[in-house]
Coordinates of C-alpha atoms in Angstrom, one line a residue:
Chain A
M1218 CA -2.4 19.3 25.4
A1219 CA -5.3 18.5 27.3
S1220 CA -6.1 15.1 28.0
N1221 CA -9.5 15.1 26.3
E1222 CA -8.5 16.7 23.1
E1223 CA -10.1 15.4 20.2
M1224 CA -7.3 14.2 17.6
I1225 CA -9.7 12.4 15.1
I1226 CA -12.9 14.2 14.0
I1227 CA -15.2 12.5 11.7
E1228 CA -18.6 14.0 10.6
G1229 CA -21.2 12.4 8.4
L1230 CA -18.4 10.2 6.8
T1231 CA -19.8 8.5 3.5
K1232 CA -18.3 6.4 0.8
Q1233 CA -19.8 5.2 -2.1
F1234 CA -18.8 2.6 -4.5
G1235 CA -21.1 3.2 -7.5
A1236 CA -24.5 2.1 -6.1
L1237 CA -23.1 0.4 -3.1
T1238 CA -22.9 2.7 0.0
A1239 CA -19.9 1.0 1.9
V1240 CA -19.8 3.7 4.8
N1241 CA -23.0 5.6 5.5
N1242 CA -22.9 8.6 7.6
V1243 CA -20.4 7.6 10.2
T1244 CA -19.9 10.2 12.9
F1245 CA -17.3 9.7 15.7
N1246 CA -14.6 11.3 17.5
V1247 CA -11.4 9.8 18.9
S1248 CA -9.6 11.8 21.9
K1249 CA -5.9 11.6 23.2
G1250 CA -5.5 8.7 25.5
E1251 CA -8.2 6.8 23.8
V1252 CA -7.8 3.3 22.3
L1253 CA -10.9 2.7 20.1
G1254 CA -11.8 -0.7 18.9
F1255 CA -13.4 -0.6 15.5
L1256 CA -15.5 -3.9 15.2
G1257 CA -17.9 -5.2 12.8
P1258 CA -18.3 -8.2 10.4
N1259 CA -16.3 -8.3 7.2
G1260 CA -17.3 -6.0 4.6
A1261 CA -18.9 -3.7 7.1
G1262 CA -16.8 -0.6 6.2
K1263 CA -14.3 -0.8 8.6
S1264 CA -11.4 -0.9 6.4
T1265 CA -13.0 1.6 4.0
T1266 CA -13.4 4.1 7.0
M1267 CA -9.7 3.6 7.8
K1268 CA -8.7 4.1 4.3
M1269 CA -10.5 7.5 4.1
L1270 CA -9.2 8.6 7.4
T1271 CA -5.7 8.1 6.1
G1272 CA -6.1 9.8 2.9
Y1273 CA -6.0 6.7 1.0
L1274 CA -9.6 6.7 -0.5
P1275 CA -11.3 10.0 -1.6
I1276 CA -14.3 10.6 0.7
T1277 CA -17.8 10.7 -1.2
S1278 CA -19.4 13.3 1.4
G1279 CA -18.7 14.2 5.0
R1280 CA -15.4 15.2 6.4
A1281 CA -12.5 13.9 8.6
S1282 CA -9.7 15.5 10.2
I1283 CA -6.4 14.4 12.1
C1284 CA -5.1 16.7 14.8
G1285 CA -7.3 19.6 13.1
F1286 CA -5.9 18.9 9.5
D1287 CA -8.4 18.1 7.0
V1288 CA -7.5 14.5 5.4
E1289 CA -8.4 15.7 2.0
D1290 CA -7.8 19.7 1.9
Q1291 CA -4.5 19.5 4.0
Q1292 CA -3.7 15.8 3.4
L1293 CA 0.0 16.1 3.8
D1294 CA -0.1 17.6 7.2
A1295 CA -2.7 15.1 8.3
R1296 CA -0.7 12.1 6.9
K1297 CA 2.2 13.1 8.8
R1298 CA 0.6 12.7 11.9
V1299 CA -0.6 9.3 11.5
G1300 CA 1.0 5.9 11.6
Y1301 CA -1.0 3.4 9.6
L1302 CA -0.9 -0.2 9.3
P1303 CA -2.9 -1.2 6.0
E1304 CA -5.1 -4.2 5.9
G1305 CA -3.1 -7.4 5.4
A1306 CA 0.1 -5.3 6.4
P1307 CA 1.6 -4.9 2.7
L1308 CA 5.6 -4.7 2.7
Y1309 CA 8.3 -4.7 0.2
G1310 CA 8.9 -8.2 0.0
D1311 CA 12.4 -7.9 -1.5
M1312 CA 13.7 -5.5 1.1
T1313 CA 15.1 -6.4 4.4
A1314 CA 13.2 -5.2 7.5
N1315 CA 16.3 -2.9 8.3
A1316 CA 16.3 -1.4 4.8
F1317 CA 12.5 -1.0 4.4
L1318 CA 12.2 1.0 8.1
G1319 CA 15.1 3.0 6.5
F1320 CA 13.2 3.9 3.6
I1321 CA 10.1 4.8 5.6
A1322 CA 12.1 6.9 8.1
E1323 CA 13.6 8.8 5.2
V1324 CA 10.4 9.4 3.5
R1325 CA 9.2 10.7 7.0
G1326 CA 11.9 13.1 7.0
F1327 CA 14.6 11.6 9.1
S1328 CA 18.2 11.3 8.3
G1329 CA 21.5 10.6 9.8
S1330 CA 21.8 9.4 13.4
E1331 CA 18.0 10.4 14.3
K1332 CA 17.0 7.9 11.4
S1333 CA 18.9 5.0 12.9
D1334 CA 17.7 5.7 16.3
R1335 CA 14.2 5.5 15.3
V1336 CA 14.6 2.3 13.1
A1337 CA 16.6 0.8 16.4
L1338 CA 13.8 1.8 18.6
A1339 CA 11.1 0.6 16.3
R1340 CA 13.0 -2.6 15.8
D1341 CA 13.6 -3.1 19.8
R1342 CA 9.9 -2.2 20.5
L1343 CA 8.6 -5.0 17.9
G1344 CA 11.3 -7.4 18.7
L1345 CA 12.7 -7.5 15.2
A1346 CA 16.6 -7.8 16.1
T1347 CA 16.7 -11.6 14.9
V1348 CA 15.1 -11.3 11.6
F1349 CA 16.4 -7.7 11.1
N1350 CA 18.6 -8.3 7.9
K1351 CA 16.7 -11.0 6.3
P1352 CA 14.4 -10.3 3.3
I1353 CA 11.0 -9.6 4.3
E1354 CA 9.4 -12.2 2.1
T1355 CA 11.3 -14.9 3.9
L1356 CA 9.6 -14.0 7.2
S1357 CA 7.0 -15.7 9.0
K1358 CA 3.3 -14.1 8.7
G1359 CA 3.8 -12.7 12.5
Y1360 CA 7.1 -11.1 11.8
K1361 CA 5.7 -9.3 8.6
R1362 CA 2.9 -8.1 10.7
R1363 CA 5.4 -6.9 13.5
V1364 CA 7.3 -5.0 10.7
G1365 CA 4.2 -3.3 9.4
L1366 CA 3.4 -2.2 12.9
A1367 CA 7.3 -1.1 13.5
Q1368 CA 6.7 1.0 10.2
A1369 CA 3.5 2.7 11.8
I1370 CA 5.2 3.5 14.9
L1371 CA 8.3 4.6 13.6
H1372 CA 8.0 8.4 13.7
D1373 CA 6.1 8.3 17.0
P1374 CA 2.8 9.7 15.5
E1375 CA -0.1 11.3 17.4
V1376 CA -2.5 9.2 15.7
L1377 CA -2.3 5.4 14.9
I1378 CA -4.7 3.5 12.7
L1379 CA -3.9 -0.1 12.7
D1380 CA -6.3 -2.3 10.6
E1381 CA -6.2 -5.7 12.1
P1382 CA -2.8 -5.5 14.0
T1383 CA -3.2 -8.7 15.4
D1384 CA -4.3 -10.9 12.8
G1385 CA -2.2 -13.9 12.2
L1386 CA -0.1 -13.6 15.3
D1387 CA 0.3 -16.4 17.9
P1388 CA -1.0 -15.7 21.5
N1389 CA 2.2 -14.7 22.7
Q1390 CA 2.8 -12.0 20.0
K1391 CA -0.7 -10.9 20.3
H1392 CA -0.3 -10.2 24.0
Q1393 CA 2.9 -8.6 23.0
V1394 CA 1.2 -6.3 20.6
R1395 CA -1.6 -5.4 23.0
E1396 CA 1.1 -4.4 25.6
L1397 CA 2.7 -2.3 23.1
I1398 CA -0.7 -0.5 22.1
A1399 CA -1.6 0.1 26.0
E1400 CA 2.0 1.3 26.5
M1401 CA 1.7 3.9 23.7
S1402 CA -2.0 4.8 24.4
A1403 CA -1.3 7.7 26.9
D1404 CA -0.2 10.3 24.5
K1405 CA -1.7 9.0 21.4
A1406 CA -5.4 8.5 19.9
I1407 CA -5.6 4.8 18.6
V1408 CA -7.9 3.4 16.3
I1409 CA -7.8 -0.7 15.9
S1410 CA -10.0 -2.7 13.9
T1411 CA -10.7 -6.3 15.0
H1412 CA -12.9 -9.1 14.8
I1413 CA -11.6 -10.7 18.0
L1414 CA -13.8 -9.4 20.7
E1415 CA -11.6 -10.3 23.6
E1416 CA -9.1 -7.8 22.0
V1417 CA -11.8 -5.1 22.8
S1418 CA -12.0 -6.0 26.6
A1419 CA -8.2 -6.5 26.6
V1420 CA -6.9 -3.2 25.0
C1421 CA -9.6 -0.8 24.2
S1422 CA -11.1 2.0 26.2
R1423 CA -14.0 2.5 23.6
A1424 CA -15.9 0.3 21.3
V1425 CA -17.5 1.5 18.1
I1426 CA -19.5 -1.4 16.2
I1427 CA -20.4 -0.9 12.5
A1428 CA -22.6 -2.9 10.3
E1429 CA -23.5 -2.3 6.7
G1430 CA -21.6 0.9 6.9
K1431 CA -23.4 2.5 9.8
I1432 CA -22.5 2.8 13.6
V1433 CA -24.7 0.6 15.7
F1434 CA -22.9 0.9 18.7
D1435 CA -20.6 3.5 20.4
G1436 CA -19.4 2.9 24.1
S1437 CA -17.0 1.6 26.6
P1438 CA -16.4 -2.2 26.4
D1439 CA -18.3 -2.5 29.8
E1440 CA -21.4 -1.0 28.3
L1441 CA -21.0 -3.5 25.4
A1442 CA -21.0 -6.4 27.8
G1443 CA -23.9 -4.9 29.8
R1444 CA -26.0 -5.3 26.5
S1445 CA -25.7 -9.1 27.0
P1446 CA -28.6 -11.1 28.3
T1447 CA -26.0 -13.0 30.3
H1448 CA -24.4 -9.8 31.7
N1449 CA -24.2 -10.2 35.5
A1450 CA -25.7 -13.6 35.4
V1451 CA -24.6 -15.8 38.1
T1452 CA -23.7 -19.6 37.5
V1453 CA -23.8 -21.9 40.5
R1454 CA -22.4 -25.5 40.9
V1455 CA -24.2 -27.0 43.5
A1456 CA -24.0 -30.5 45.0
G1457 CA -26.8 -32.7 43.8
G1458 CA -27.2 -31.7 40.1
A1459 CA -28.8 -28.5 38.7
D1460 CA -32.3 -30.0 38.1
A1461 CA -32.6 -30.9 41.6
M1462 CA -31.4 -27.7 42.8
K1463 CA -33.6 -25.4 40.4
A1464 CA -36.2 -25.2 42.8
Q1465 CA -34.2 -23.7 45.6
F1466 CA -33.4 -20.6 43.6
E1467 CA -37.1 -20.1 42.5
G1468 CA -38.5 -16.8 43.8
L1469 CA -35.2 -14.6 43.9
D1470 CA -35.7 -11.1 43.3
A1471 CA -34.9 -9.5 39.6
V1472 CA -34.4 -12.8 38.1
Q1473 CA -35.5 -13.5 34.5
T1474 CA -34.7 -17.2 34.2
I1475 CA -33.1 -20.0 35.9
E1476 CA -31.6 -22.7 33.4
A1477 CA -29.5 -25.4 33.8
A1478 CA -26.1 -25.5 31.8
D1479 CA -25.6 -28.0 29.0
D1480 CA -23.4 -30.1 31.2
G1481 CA -26.3 -30.5 33.8
E1482 CA -24.3 -29.6 36.7
R1483 CA -24.5 -26.0 36.7
L1484 CA -27.3 -23.5 37.0
I1485 CA -27.2 -20.2 35.0
I1486 CA -29.6 -17.5 36.9
I1487 CA -30.0 -14.9 34.6
P1488 CA -31.2 -11.2 36.0
K1489 CA -33.8 -8.9 34.8
D1490 CA -31.9 -5.9 32.6
G1491 CA -28.6 -7.0 33.9
T1492 CA -29.1 -6.2 37.4
A1493 CA -26.4 -7.5 39.8
I1494 CA -27.9 -10.1 41.9
I1495 CA -24.7 -11.8 43.1
E1496 CA -25.6 -10.5 46.8
N1497 CA -29.0 -12.0 46.5
V1498 CA -27.8 -15.3 45.6
S1499 CA -25.1 -15.7 47.9
A1500 CA -27.4 -14.4 50.7
L1501 CA -29.7 -17.4 49.7
V1502 CA -26.9 -20.0 49.4
R1503 CA -26.0 -18.8 53.0
A1504 CA -29.5 -19.0 54.5
K1505 CA -30.6 -22.2 52.8
G1506 CA -27.2 -23.7 54.0
L1507 CA -26.5 -25.2 50.3
E1508 CA -23.3 -26.6 49.4
V1509 CA -21.8 -24.5 46.5
E1510 CA -18.7 -26.0 44.7
E1511 CA -18.4 -23.0 42.3
I1512 CA -19.9 -19.7 41.9
Y1513 CA -19.1 -16.8 39.3
V1514 CA -20.5 -13.8 37.8
D1515 CA -20.9 -13.6 34.1
R1516 CA -19.7 -10.5 32.5
G1517 CA -21.6 -11.2 29.4
Q1518 CA -21.0 -13.1 26.0
L1519 CA -19.7 -10.3 23.7
D1520 CA -20.1 -12.7 20.8
D1521 CA -23.9 -12.7 21.5
V1522 CA -23.9 -8.8 21.7
F1523 CA -21.8 -8.6 18.4
R1524 CA -24.2 -11.0 16.7
H1525 CA -27.4 -9.3 18.1
L1526 CA -26.1 -5.9 17.0
T1527 CA -24.7 -6.6 13.6
L1528 CA -27.7 -9.0 12.2
N1529 CA -30.5 -6.7 13.5
T1530 CA -29.8 -3.7 11.2
Chain B
M382 CA 12.4 16.5 -4.8
R383 CA 13.7 15.1 -1.4
Y384 CA 10.9 12.5 -1.5
S385 CA 11.8 11.8 -5.1
W386 CA 15.3 11.1 -4.3
V387 CA 14.1 8.5 -1.5
I388 CA 12.0 6.8 -3.9
I389 CA 14.8 6.7 -6.4
K390 CA 17.1 5.1 -4.2
R391 CA 14.7 2.4 -3.0
E392 CA 13.7 1.4 -6.7
L393 CA 17.3 1.4 -7.8
A394 CA 18.1 -0.9 -5.0
A395 CA 15.0 -3.1 -5.6
Y396 CA 16.4 -3.7 -9.0
F397 CA 19.5 -5.0 -7.9
A398 CA 18.4 -7.0 -5.2
T399 CA 16.3 -9.3 -7.7
P400 CA 17.8 -11.1 -10.8
L401 CA 15.9 -8.4 -12.9
A402 CA 18.5 -6.1 -13.5
Y403 CA 21.3 -8.6 -14.3
V404 CA 19.2 -10.7 -16.7
F405 CA 17.9 -7.3 -18.3
I406 CA 21.5 -5.8 -18.4
V407 CA 22.9 -9.1 -20.2
I408 CA 20.0 -9.7 -22.5
F409 CA 20.1 -5.9 -23.8
L410 CA 23.9 -6.3 -24.4
A411 CA 23.4 -9.7 -26.1
M412 CA 20.6 -8.4 -28.3
S413 CA 22.1 -5.2 -29.2
G414 CA 25.3 -6.8 -29.9
A415 CA 23.7 -9.4 -32.1
L416 CA 21.7 -6.9 -34.0
T417 CA 24.8 -4.6 -34.5
F418 CA 27.1 -7.3 -35.9
F419 CA 24.7 -9.5 -37.9
M420 CA 21.6 -7.6 -38.9
G421 CA 23.6 -4.4 -39.1
A422 CA 26.5 -5.7 -40.8
F423 CA 28.7 -3.7 -38.7
F424 CA 31.9 -5.1 -40.2
E425 CA 30.9 -5.5 -43.6
R426 CA 29.8 -1.9 -44.0
G427 CA 33.4 -1.0 -43.5
Q428 CA 32.7 2.4 -41.9
A429 CA 33.9 3.3 -38.6
D430 CA 30.4 4.8 -37.1
M431 CA 28.1 3.3 -34.9
T432 CA 24.8 3.9 -37.1
S433 CA 24.4 0.2 -37.2
F434 CA 24.3 0.0 -33.5
F435 CA 21.7 2.6 -33.0
T436 CA 19.5 2.0 -35.8
F437 CA 18.1 -1.0 -33.8
H438 CA 17.2 0.7 -30.6
P439 CA 13.7 1.8 -31.4
W440 CA 12.8 -1.7 -32.1
L441 CA 15.0 -3.3 -29.2
Y442 CA 13.0 -0.8 -26.8
L443 CA 9.8 -1.9 -28.0
F444 CA 9.8 -4.9 -25.8
L445 CA 12.7 -4.4 -23.4
I446 CA 11.6 -1.1 -22.2
P447 CA 8.0 -2.3 -21.3
A448 CA 9.4 -5.4 -19.5
V449 CA 11.2 -2.8 -17.2
S450 CA 8.3 -0.6 -16.8
M451 CA 5.5 -3.1 -16.6
R452 CA 6.2 -3.5 -12.6
L453 CA 6.5 -0.1 -11.6
W454 CA 2.8 0.4 -10.6
A455 CA 1.0 -3.1 -11.6
E456 CA 3.2 -4.9 -8.9
E457 CA 2.6 -2.2 -6.1
R458 CA -1.2 -2.5 -6.7
K459 CA -1.0 -6.2 -6.8
T460 CA 0.7 -6.5 -3.5
G461 CA -1.3 -3.7 -1.8
T462 CA 2.0 -1.6 -1.0
V463 CA 0.5 1.0 -3.0
E464 CA -1.6 1.9 -0.1
L465 CA 1.6 2.4 2.1
L466 CA 2.9 4.5 -0.2
L467 CA 0.1 6.9 -1.3
T468 CA -0.6 7.3 2.4
L469 CA 2.9 8.4 3.2
P470 CA 3.1 12.2 3.5
T471 CA 4.4 12.8 0.0
P472 CA 2.6 14.0 -2.9
T473 CA 1.8 11.4 -5.8
W474 CA 3.9 13.3 -8.5
T475 CA 7.0 12.8 -6.3
I476 CA 6.4 9.2 -6.4
V477 CA 5.7 9.0 -10.0
L478 CA 8.8 11.2 -11.0
G479 CA 11.1 8.9 -8.5
K480 CA 10.0 5.8 -9.9
F481 CA 10.5 6.8 -13.5
I482 CA 14.1 8.5 -12.9
A483 CA 15.1 5.3 -11.2
A484 CA 13.9 3.1 -14.0
W485 CA 15.8 5.6 -16.6
A486 CA 18.7 5.5 -14.7
F487 CA 18.7 1.7 -14.7
I488 CA 18.2 1.7 -18.4
S489 CA 21.2 4.3 -18.8
I490 CA 23.4 1.8 -16.9
A491 CA 22.4 -1.0 -19.6
V492 CA 23.1 1.5 -22.4
A493 CA 26.2 3.0 -20.8
M494 CA 27.6 -0.6 -20.8
T495 CA 27.8 -0.7 -24.5
F496 CA 30.7 1.6 -24.3
P497 CA 33.3 -1.2 -25.7
L498 CA 31.6 -0.9 -28.9
W499 CA 32.6 2.9 -28.8
I500 CA 35.9 2.0 -28.1
T501 CA 36.2 -0.5 -30.8
V502 CA 35.0 1.9 -33.4
N503 CA 37.6 4.4 -32.4
F504 CA 40.4 1.6 -32.7
L505 CA 39.3 0.5 -35.8
G506 CA 39.0 3.9 -37.7
E507 CA 38.3 7.4 -37.1
P508 CA 34.5 8.1 -36.4
D509 CA 32.9 11.1 -35.6
N510 CA 32.8 11.1 -32.0
G511 CA 30.3 13.9 -31.9
V512 CA 27.8 12.1 -33.8
I513 CA 28.1 9.1 -31.5
V514 CA 27.5 11.3 -28.3
A515 CA 24.6 13.0 -30.0
S516 CA 23.3 9.4 -30.9
Y517 CA 23.8 8.4 -27.0
I518 CA 21.9 11.3 -25.9
G519 CA 19.3 10.6 -28.6
T520 CA 18.9 7.0 -27.7
L521 CA 18.5 7.8 -23.9
I522 CA 15.9 10.4 -24.2
M523 CA 13.8 8.3 -26.5
A524 CA 14.2 5.6 -24.1
G525 CA 12.8 7.8 -21.5
A526 CA 9.7 8.3 -23.7
Y527 CA 9.3 4.8 -24.2
L528 CA 9.5 4.5 -20.5
A529 CA 6.9 7.3 -19.6
I530 CA 4.4 5.5 -21.8
G531 CA 5.2 2.4 -19.8
S532 CA 5.0 3.5 -16.6
C533 CA 1.6 5.5 -17.2
L534 CA 0.2 2.3 -18.6
S535 CA 1.5 0.2 -15.7
A536 CA -0.6 2.2 -13.5
V537 CA -3.8 1.2 -15.4
T538 CA -4.0 -2.7 -14.2
K539 CA -2.8 -4.9 -11.4
N540 CA -1.6 -7.5 -14.0
Q541 CA 2.1 -7.0 -15.1
V542 CA 1.5 -9.0 -18.2
I543 CA -1.1 -6.9 -19.4
A544 CA 0.8 -3.8 -18.6
F545 CA 3.6 -5.2 -20.5
I546 CA 1.6 -6.1 -23.6
I547 CA -0.4 -2.6 -23.8
S548 CA 2.9 -0.6 -23.3
S549 CA 4.5 -2.6 -26.2
V550 CA 1.4 -1.9 -28.5
V551 CA 1.5 1.7 -27.8
C552 CA 4.9 2.1 -27.9
F553 CA 4.6 0.1 -31.2
L554 CA 2.0 2.6 -32.6
F555 CA 4.1 5.7 -31.6
L556 CA 7.1 4.4 -33.4
M557 CA 5.3 3.5 -36.6
S558 CA 3.2 6.4 -36.9
G559 CA 5.2 8.0 -39.6
L560 CA 5.4 4.5 -41.5
E561 CA 3.2 2.9 -44.1
L562 CA 1.5 0.5 -41.7
V563 CA -0.2 3.1 -39.7
Q564 CA -0.5 6.0 -42.3
S565 CA -2.4 3.8 -44.6
F566 CA -5.0 3.4 -42.0
F567 CA -5.7 7.0 -42.2
Q568 CA -4.8 7.8 -45.9
G569 CA -7.7 8.4 -48.0
W570 CA -10.3 9.7 -45.3
A571 CA -8.2 11.7 -42.8
P572 CA -7.4 15.3 -43.8
E573 CA -3.6 15.9 -44.6
F574 CA -2.8 17.8 -41.3
V575 CA -3.9 14.7 -39.4
L576 CA -1.5 12.6 -41.4
D577 CA 1.2 15.2 -40.8
A578 CA 0.4 15.0 -37.3
L579 CA 0.7 11.5 -36.8
R580 CA 4.0 11.5 -38.8
S581 CA 5.4 14.1 -36.5
L582 CA 4.6 11.9 -33.5
S583 CA 6.6 9.2 -34.8
F584 CA 9.8 8.0 -32.6
L585 CA 11.6 6.9 -35.8
T586 CA 11.2 10.1 -37.6
H587 CA 12.5 12.1 -34.8
F588 CA 15.3 9.1 -33.6
N589 CA 16.6 9.1 -37.1
T590 CA 17.3 12.9 -37.3
I591 CA 19.3 12.6 -33.9
I592 CA 21.3 9.6 -34.9
R593 CA 22.6 11.4 -37.9
G594 CA 24.3 13.6 -35.6
V595 CA 21.6 16.7 -35.4
I596 CA 20.5 17.2 -32.1
D597 CA 17.6 19.5 -33.3
L598 CA 15.9 21.5 -30.4
R599 CA 12.3 20.3 -31.9
D600 CA 13.3 16.4 -31.4
V601 CA 14.6 17.0 -27.9
I602 CA 11.3 18.9 -27.2
Y603 CA 9.4 16.2 -28.8
F604 CA 10.7 13.4 -26.7
A605 CA 10.6 15.7 -23.4
S606 CA 7.1 16.6 -24.1
M607 CA 6.3 12.9 -24.5
I608 CA 7.8 12.1 -21.0
G609 CA 6.1 15.1 -19.5
V610 CA 2.4 14.2 -21.0
F611 CA 2.5 10.6 -19.9
L612 CA 3.9 11.1 -16.4
Y613 CA 1.3 13.7 -15.9
A614 CA -1.2 11.1 -17.2
N615 CA 0.5 8.5 -14.8
A616 CA 0.0 10.6 -11.6
A617 CA -3.6 11.1 -12.5
I618 CA -4.1 7.4 -13.1
V619 CA -2.6 6.4 -9.8
D620 CA -4.9 8.8 -8.0
L621 CA -8.0 7.6 -9.7
T622 CA -7.3 3.8 -9.2
R623 CA -6.6 4.5 -5.5
G624 CA -8.5 1.4 -3.8
S625 CA -9.5 -0.1 -6.9

């Protein structure tokens, strides 16, 4: 298969609950090898879109297909190719992780040694060995989430749809899950929903932001950062305090504003239109012989962009 | 069917993973015993048969079977696992059927554990074992009809208590539809064929002919079609209530 093959195709997807339009004419494709971060405020329609993709919710209008199979007309073929972690990772609490994964493997059509191999592989990839024979309801939130993930990757699906896969995990577990996603991304199309923005820069090759059911951004995480007013801004800490030094940096090319940071020791030089100004700034520092204690380039505050995009619709 | 078999195994394991199975079986045996010996006057009747045992089954099932069926779908909807289940590559009807068969098998286990009574009857006298076999078959197929109603109504709500109450009431109406209680409501204004139709829907009427030792094809078809209709409705309700 070609690396740019489109595994998920969504065209004009719309979902209405009575008078409420939860998802409004959403269109995007996801190719093999892509990890798409699906972002948006709570209630924006992320989970609803995922539920339609996995065939749980009927589609009001528009179309969606997984590996060429329509999610409604060829739903069983489509579902076979999807691994899905529903929101909140619902599981059968009275089963052990072992029995639960065995059940999923059997429904997915595996038996005998292939079944036990798949279950063992999923167990090891998610680090479930120590809790494998305990009832799921007695596990911590982090382990439950990992059992949910193990269930989703068990059949090595071509498409993974994970609704908040790292919710409730501690930083180490988050790191582990992100590594797992990165590991698997080469031969799969992966969609993860999240509202943790750092996750997008950490694992995603592309970000789609949805607000009130509509797509408000579709691009790479770098492009997303580029929308930030502080993208490529240069922060310098110079001896003598920010206010005193402010005048030294006046008159630089392509600079929008220069402001003192809250701590009063740093200067933030914000460029026009996100231009890279670090070279100009460092040239000026050298020319004037200023004593710089700290200097760095800001990639942009994703939080600001997110707020800007999702509130101005 | 392969899918249903996987579901059946999981469901049956779930019954025995919790105290539910043991509590149910103990209560079923205790209640059916009490009803047989005290209300049914098993010894005083002086007859070697099991009529006093089977007569009370329609009443016993009225609340014991909704207690088994109430969790079938309401619990899945409450915990959200229904989303997991309905996004697996298996048609909805295979899951409905699997859950139903597992619950039916479980109830059959409980009913089968009344076999000491059968042995006792044979020890005390010479009963017509043909009638007893027919009655066992009859009680199981009637339990299936109760269960199909309960399973269907369990899909209507996320609340198991509501599922239990609605199922009991609907089963009660089917049980009583041949009797005065329901009939008198329709008498006087409804045409006779409606009264006849209602009477023919009664669990009691059909069950009573079976425990007299006559397995009439019509009674079997009646209970089988009750199961079919309610399971069909069950699958439709499960699909309609997705996401709500």
